[in-house]
mmCIF file of C-alpha atoms in Angstrom:
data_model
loop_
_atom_site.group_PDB
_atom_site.id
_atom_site.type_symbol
_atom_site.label_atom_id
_atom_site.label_comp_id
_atom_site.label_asym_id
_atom_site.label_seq_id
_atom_site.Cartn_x
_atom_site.Cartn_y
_atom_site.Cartn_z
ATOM 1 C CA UNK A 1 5.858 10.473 -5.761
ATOM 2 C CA UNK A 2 2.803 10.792 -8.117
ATOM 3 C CA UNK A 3 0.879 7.154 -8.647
ATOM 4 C CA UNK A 4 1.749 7.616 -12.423
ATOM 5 C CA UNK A 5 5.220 7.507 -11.588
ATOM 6 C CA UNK A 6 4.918 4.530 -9.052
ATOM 7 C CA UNK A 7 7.453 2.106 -10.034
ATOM 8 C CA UNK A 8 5.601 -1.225 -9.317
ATOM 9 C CA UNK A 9 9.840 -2.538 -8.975
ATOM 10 C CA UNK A 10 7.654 -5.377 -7.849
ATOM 11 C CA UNK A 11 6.097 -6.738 -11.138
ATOM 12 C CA UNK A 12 7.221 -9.759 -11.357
ATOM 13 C CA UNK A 13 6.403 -11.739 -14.437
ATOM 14 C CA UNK A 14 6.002 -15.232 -14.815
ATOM 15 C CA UNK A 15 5.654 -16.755 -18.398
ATOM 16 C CA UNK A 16 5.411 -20.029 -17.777
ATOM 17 C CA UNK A 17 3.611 -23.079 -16.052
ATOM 18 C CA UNK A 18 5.333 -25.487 -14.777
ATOM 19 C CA UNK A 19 8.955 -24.401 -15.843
ATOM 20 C CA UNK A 20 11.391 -23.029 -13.608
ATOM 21 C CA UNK A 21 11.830 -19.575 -11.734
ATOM 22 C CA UNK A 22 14.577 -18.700 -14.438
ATOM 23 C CA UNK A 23 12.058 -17.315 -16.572
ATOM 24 C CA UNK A 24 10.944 -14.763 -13.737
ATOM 25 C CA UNK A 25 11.828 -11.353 -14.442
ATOM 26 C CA UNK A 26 12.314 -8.531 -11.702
ATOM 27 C CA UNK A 27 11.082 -5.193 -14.045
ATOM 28 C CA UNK A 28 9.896 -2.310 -13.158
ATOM 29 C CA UNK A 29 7.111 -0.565 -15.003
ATOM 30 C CA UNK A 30 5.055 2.432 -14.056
ATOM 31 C CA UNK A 31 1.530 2.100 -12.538
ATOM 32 C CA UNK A 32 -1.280 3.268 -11.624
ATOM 33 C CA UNK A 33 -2.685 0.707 -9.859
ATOM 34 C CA UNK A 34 -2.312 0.495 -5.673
ATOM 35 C CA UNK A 35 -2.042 -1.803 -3.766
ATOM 36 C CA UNK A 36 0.388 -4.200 -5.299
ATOM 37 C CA UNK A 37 -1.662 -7.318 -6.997
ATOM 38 C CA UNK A 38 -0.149 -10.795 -5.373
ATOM 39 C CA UNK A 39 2.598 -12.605 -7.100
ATOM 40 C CA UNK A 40 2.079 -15.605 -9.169
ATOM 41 C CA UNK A 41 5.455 -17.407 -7.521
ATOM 42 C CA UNK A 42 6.893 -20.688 -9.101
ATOM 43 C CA UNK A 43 5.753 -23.169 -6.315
ATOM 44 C CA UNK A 44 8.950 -25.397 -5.789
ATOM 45 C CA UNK A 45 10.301 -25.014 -3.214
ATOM 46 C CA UNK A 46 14.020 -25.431 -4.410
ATOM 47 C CA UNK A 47 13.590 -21.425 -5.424
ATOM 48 C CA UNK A 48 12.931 -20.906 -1.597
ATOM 49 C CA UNK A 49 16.118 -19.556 0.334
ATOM 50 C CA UNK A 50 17.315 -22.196 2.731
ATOM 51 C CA UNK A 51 17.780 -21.449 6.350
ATOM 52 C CA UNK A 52 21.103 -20.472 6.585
ATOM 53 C CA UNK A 53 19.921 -16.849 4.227
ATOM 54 C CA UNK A 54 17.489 -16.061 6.164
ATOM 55 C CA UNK A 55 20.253 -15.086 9.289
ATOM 56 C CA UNK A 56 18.882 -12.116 10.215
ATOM 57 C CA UNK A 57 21.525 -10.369 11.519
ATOM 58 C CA UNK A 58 22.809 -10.946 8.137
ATOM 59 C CA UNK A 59 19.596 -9.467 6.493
ATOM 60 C CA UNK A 60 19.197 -6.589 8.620
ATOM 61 C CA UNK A 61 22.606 -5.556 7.746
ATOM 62 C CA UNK A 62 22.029 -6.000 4.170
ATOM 63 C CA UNK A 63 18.833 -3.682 4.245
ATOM 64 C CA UNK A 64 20.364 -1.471 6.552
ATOM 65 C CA UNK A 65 18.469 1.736 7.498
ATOM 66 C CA UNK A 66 15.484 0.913 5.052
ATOM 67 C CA UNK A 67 14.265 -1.499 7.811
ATOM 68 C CA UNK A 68 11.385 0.772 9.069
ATOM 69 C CA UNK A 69 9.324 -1.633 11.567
ATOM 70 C CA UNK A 70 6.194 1.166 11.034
ATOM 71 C CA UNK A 71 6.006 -0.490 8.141
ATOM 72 C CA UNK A 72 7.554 -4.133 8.142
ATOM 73 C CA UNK A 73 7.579 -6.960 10.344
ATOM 74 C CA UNK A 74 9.932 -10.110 10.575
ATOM 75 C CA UNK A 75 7.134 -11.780 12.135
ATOM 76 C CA UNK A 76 3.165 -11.228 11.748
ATOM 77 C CA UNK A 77 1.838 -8.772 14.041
ATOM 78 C CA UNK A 78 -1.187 -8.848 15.809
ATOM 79 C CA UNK A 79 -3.721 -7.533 15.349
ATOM 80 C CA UNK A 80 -3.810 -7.751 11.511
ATOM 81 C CA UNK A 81 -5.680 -5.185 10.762
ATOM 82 C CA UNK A 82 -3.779 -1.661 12.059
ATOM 83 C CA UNK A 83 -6.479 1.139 11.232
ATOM 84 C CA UNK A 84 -8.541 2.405 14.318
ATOM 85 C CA UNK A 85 -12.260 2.229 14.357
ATOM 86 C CA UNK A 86 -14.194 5.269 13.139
ATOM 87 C CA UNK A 87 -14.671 6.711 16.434
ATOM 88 C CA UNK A 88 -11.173 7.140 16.737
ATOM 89 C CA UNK A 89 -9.769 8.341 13.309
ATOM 90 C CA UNK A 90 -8.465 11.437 13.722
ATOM 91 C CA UNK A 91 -9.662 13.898 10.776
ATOM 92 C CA UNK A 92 -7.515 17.220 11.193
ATOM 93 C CA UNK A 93 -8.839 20.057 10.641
ATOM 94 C CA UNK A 94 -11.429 21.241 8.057
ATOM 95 C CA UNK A 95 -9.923 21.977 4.365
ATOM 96 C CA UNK A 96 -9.532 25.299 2.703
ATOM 97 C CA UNK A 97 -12.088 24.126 -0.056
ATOM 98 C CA UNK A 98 -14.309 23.207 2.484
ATOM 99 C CA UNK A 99 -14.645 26.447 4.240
ATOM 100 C CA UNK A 100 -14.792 28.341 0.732
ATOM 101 C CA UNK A 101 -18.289 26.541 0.239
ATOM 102 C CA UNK A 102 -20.938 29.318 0.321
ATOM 103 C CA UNK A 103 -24.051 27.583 2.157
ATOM 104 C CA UNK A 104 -25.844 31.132 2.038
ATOM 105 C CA UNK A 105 -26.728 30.726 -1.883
ATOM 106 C CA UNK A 106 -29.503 28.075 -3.573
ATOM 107 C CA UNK A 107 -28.621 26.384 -6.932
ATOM 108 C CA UNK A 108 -31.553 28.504 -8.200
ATOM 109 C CA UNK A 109 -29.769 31.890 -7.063
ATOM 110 C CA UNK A 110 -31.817 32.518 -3.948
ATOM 111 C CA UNK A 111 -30.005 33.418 -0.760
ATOM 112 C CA UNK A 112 -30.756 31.726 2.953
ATOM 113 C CA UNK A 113 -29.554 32.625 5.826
ATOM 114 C CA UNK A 114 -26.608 30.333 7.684
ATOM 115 C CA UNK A 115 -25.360 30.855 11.064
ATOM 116 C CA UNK A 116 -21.966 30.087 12.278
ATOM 117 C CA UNK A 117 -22.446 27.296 14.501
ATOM 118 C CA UNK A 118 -24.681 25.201 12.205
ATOM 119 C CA UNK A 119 -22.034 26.384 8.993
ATOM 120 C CA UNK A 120 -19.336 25.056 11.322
ATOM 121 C CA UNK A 121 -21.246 21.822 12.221
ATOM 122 C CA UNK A 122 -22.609 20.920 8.367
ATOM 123 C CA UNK A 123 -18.876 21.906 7.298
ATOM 124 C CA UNK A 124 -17.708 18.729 10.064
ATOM 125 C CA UNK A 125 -20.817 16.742 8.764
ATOM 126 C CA UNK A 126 -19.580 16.824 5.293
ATOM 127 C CA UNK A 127 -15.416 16.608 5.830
ATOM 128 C CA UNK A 128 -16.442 13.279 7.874
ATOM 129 C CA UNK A 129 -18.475 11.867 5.111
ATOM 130 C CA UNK A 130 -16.331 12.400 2.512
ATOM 131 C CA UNK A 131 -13.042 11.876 4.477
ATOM 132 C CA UNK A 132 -10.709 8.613 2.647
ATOM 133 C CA UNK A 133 -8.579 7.263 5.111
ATOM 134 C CA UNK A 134 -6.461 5.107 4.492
ATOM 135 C CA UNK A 135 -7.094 1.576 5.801
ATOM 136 C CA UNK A 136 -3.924 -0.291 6.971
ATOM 137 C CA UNK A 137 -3.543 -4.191 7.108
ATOM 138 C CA UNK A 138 -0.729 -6.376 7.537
ATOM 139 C CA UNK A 139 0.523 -8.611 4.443
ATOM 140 C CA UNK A 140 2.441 -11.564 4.098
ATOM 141 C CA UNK A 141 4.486 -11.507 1.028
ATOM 142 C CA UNK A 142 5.999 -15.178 1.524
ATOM 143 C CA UNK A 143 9.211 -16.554 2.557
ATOM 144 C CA UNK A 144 11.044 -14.840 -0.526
ATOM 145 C CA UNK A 145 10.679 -11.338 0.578
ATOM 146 C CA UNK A 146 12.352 -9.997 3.769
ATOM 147 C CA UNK A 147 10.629 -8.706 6.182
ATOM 148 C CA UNK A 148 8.088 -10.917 4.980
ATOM 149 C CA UNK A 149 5.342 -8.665 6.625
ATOM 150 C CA UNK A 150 4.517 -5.172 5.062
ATOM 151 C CA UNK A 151 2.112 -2.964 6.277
ATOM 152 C CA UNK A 152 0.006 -2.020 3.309
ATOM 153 C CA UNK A 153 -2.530 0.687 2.783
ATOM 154 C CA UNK A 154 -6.009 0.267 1.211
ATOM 155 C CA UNK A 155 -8.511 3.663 0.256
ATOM 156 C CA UNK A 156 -11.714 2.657 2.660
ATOM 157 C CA UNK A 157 -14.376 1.215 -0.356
ATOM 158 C CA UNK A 158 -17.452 0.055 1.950
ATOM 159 C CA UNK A 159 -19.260 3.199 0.826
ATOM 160 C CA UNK A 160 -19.235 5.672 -1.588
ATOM 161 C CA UNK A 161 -17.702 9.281 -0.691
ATOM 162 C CA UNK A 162 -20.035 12.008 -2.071
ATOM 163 C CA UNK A 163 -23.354 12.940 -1.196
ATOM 164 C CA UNK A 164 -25.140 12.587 -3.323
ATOM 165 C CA UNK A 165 -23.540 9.141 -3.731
ATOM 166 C CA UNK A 166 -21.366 7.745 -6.808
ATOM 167 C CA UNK A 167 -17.621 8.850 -6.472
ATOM 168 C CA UNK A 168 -15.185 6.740 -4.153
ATOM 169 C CA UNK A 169 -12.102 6.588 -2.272
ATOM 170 C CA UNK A 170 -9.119 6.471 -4.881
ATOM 171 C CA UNK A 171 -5.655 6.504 -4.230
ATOM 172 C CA UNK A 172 -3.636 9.985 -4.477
ATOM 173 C CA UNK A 173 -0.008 9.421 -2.994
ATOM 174 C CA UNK A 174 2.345 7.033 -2.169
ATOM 175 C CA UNK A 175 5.508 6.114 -0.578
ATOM 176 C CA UNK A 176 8.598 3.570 -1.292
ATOM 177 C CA UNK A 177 9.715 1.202 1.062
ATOM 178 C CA UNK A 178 12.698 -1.205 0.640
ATOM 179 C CA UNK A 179 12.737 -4.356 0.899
ATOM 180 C CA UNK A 180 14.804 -7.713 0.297
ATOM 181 C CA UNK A 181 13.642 -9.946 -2.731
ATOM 182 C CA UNK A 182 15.313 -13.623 -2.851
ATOM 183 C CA UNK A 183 15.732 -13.479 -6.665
ATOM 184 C CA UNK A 184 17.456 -16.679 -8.496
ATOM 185 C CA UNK A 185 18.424 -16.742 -11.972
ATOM 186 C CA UNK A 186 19.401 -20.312 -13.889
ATOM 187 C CA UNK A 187 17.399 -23.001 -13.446
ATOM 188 C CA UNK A 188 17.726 -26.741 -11.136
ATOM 189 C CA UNK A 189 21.271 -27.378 -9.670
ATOM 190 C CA UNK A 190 22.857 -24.129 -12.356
ATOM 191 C CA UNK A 191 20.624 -21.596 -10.709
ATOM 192 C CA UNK A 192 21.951 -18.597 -8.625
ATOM 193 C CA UNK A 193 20.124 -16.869 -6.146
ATOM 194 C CA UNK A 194 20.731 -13.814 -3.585
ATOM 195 C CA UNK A 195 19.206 -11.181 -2.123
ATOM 196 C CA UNK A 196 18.475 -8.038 -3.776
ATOM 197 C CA UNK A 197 16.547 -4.794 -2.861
ATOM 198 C CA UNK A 198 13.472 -3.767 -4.125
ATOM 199 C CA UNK A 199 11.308 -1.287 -4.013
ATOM 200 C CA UNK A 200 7.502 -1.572 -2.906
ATOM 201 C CA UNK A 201 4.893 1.449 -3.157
ATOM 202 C CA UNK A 202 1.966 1.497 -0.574
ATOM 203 C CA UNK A 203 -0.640 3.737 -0.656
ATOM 204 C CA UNK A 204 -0.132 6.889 2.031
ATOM 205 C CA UNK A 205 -3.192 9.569 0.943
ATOM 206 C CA UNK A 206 -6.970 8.400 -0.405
ATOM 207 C CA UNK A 207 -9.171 11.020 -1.892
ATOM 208 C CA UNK A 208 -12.961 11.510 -2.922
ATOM 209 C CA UNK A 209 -12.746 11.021 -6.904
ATOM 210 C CA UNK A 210 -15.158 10.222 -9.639
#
């Protein structure tokens, strides 16, 4: 799914201050823009489901096989933050447009000589540097969304990407995951609420980008 097409099913928007949730709207529009911003959620707590919906055998039957615990939690995880230090992010191998760059040729035309080993090793040097992983922390999204935890991704910003330096890590693909949304509609003792599924996109792939 292309980030143009990401359906933020998650925009949530909240007209008012101070009124109640019935003017909360569950819409999806396309974005560009990953990760999902935070919720501005009516504060009282009558919109909050009660104890007896948050059964989970209930809830787990309700999602059904979208519960993917890679990527939701019922409970926060520890340790927060899921991405393994530098040292230990695996890269993969080399890219194809990597290995196309021809070292043996100035920008003013004149040729140098390049042998394999140090090729190979400036090749690494420069697929490390401008590598974008994806940096993975655990979320709370608040008692109306079940699992409550998500898993969400974040392109790695403390640095720019390119050398020389002024492009950064920019989000290039996503995936969907489903989850339950305690939605009510009405307002004081006329309201109705239930669970319904919706869909939230996290970032998967981060790329070097102006």
């Amino acid at each position: 799914m292309g980030l143009s097409q990401t359906l933020l099913v998650y925009a949530l928007v909240c007209v008012h201050i101070g009124v109640s949730q019935h003017y909360l709207r569950l819409r999806p529009s396309p974005s560009d823009h990953l990760p999902v911003p935070d919720l501005k959620e009516d504060p009282d707590p009558e919109y909050d489901p009660r104890e007896q919906d948050l059964a989970e055998r209930t809830l787990r039957r309700k999602l059904g096989s979208n519960f993917d615990p890679s990527f939701m939690s019922i409970t926060l995880p520890t340790p927060v933050n899921v991405t393994a230090p530098d040292n230990e992010v695996k890269l993969g191998p080399i890219p194809n447009e990597f290995k196309k760059i021809d070292l043996t040729v100035t920008p003013y035309g004149k040729r140098i000589k390049v042998g394999k080993k140090a090729r190979r090793k400036f090749l690494q040097w420069l697929w490390t540097y401008t590598h974008c992983p994806v940096v993975y922390t655990w979320k709370d999204l608040g008692v109306r969304f079940w699992p409550r935890y998500i898993k969400e991704g974040n392109c790695f910003s403390e640095r720019s990407c390119s050398f020389p330096e002024g492009m950064s890590c920019k989000p290039v693909k996503s995936i969907t995951k489903i989850f339950l949304r305690w939605y009510c509609q009405g307002f004081l003792r006329q309201k109705y609420c239930t669970w319904i599924q919706v869909q939230y996109p996290i970032i998967s792939e981060c790329k070097c980008s102006c």
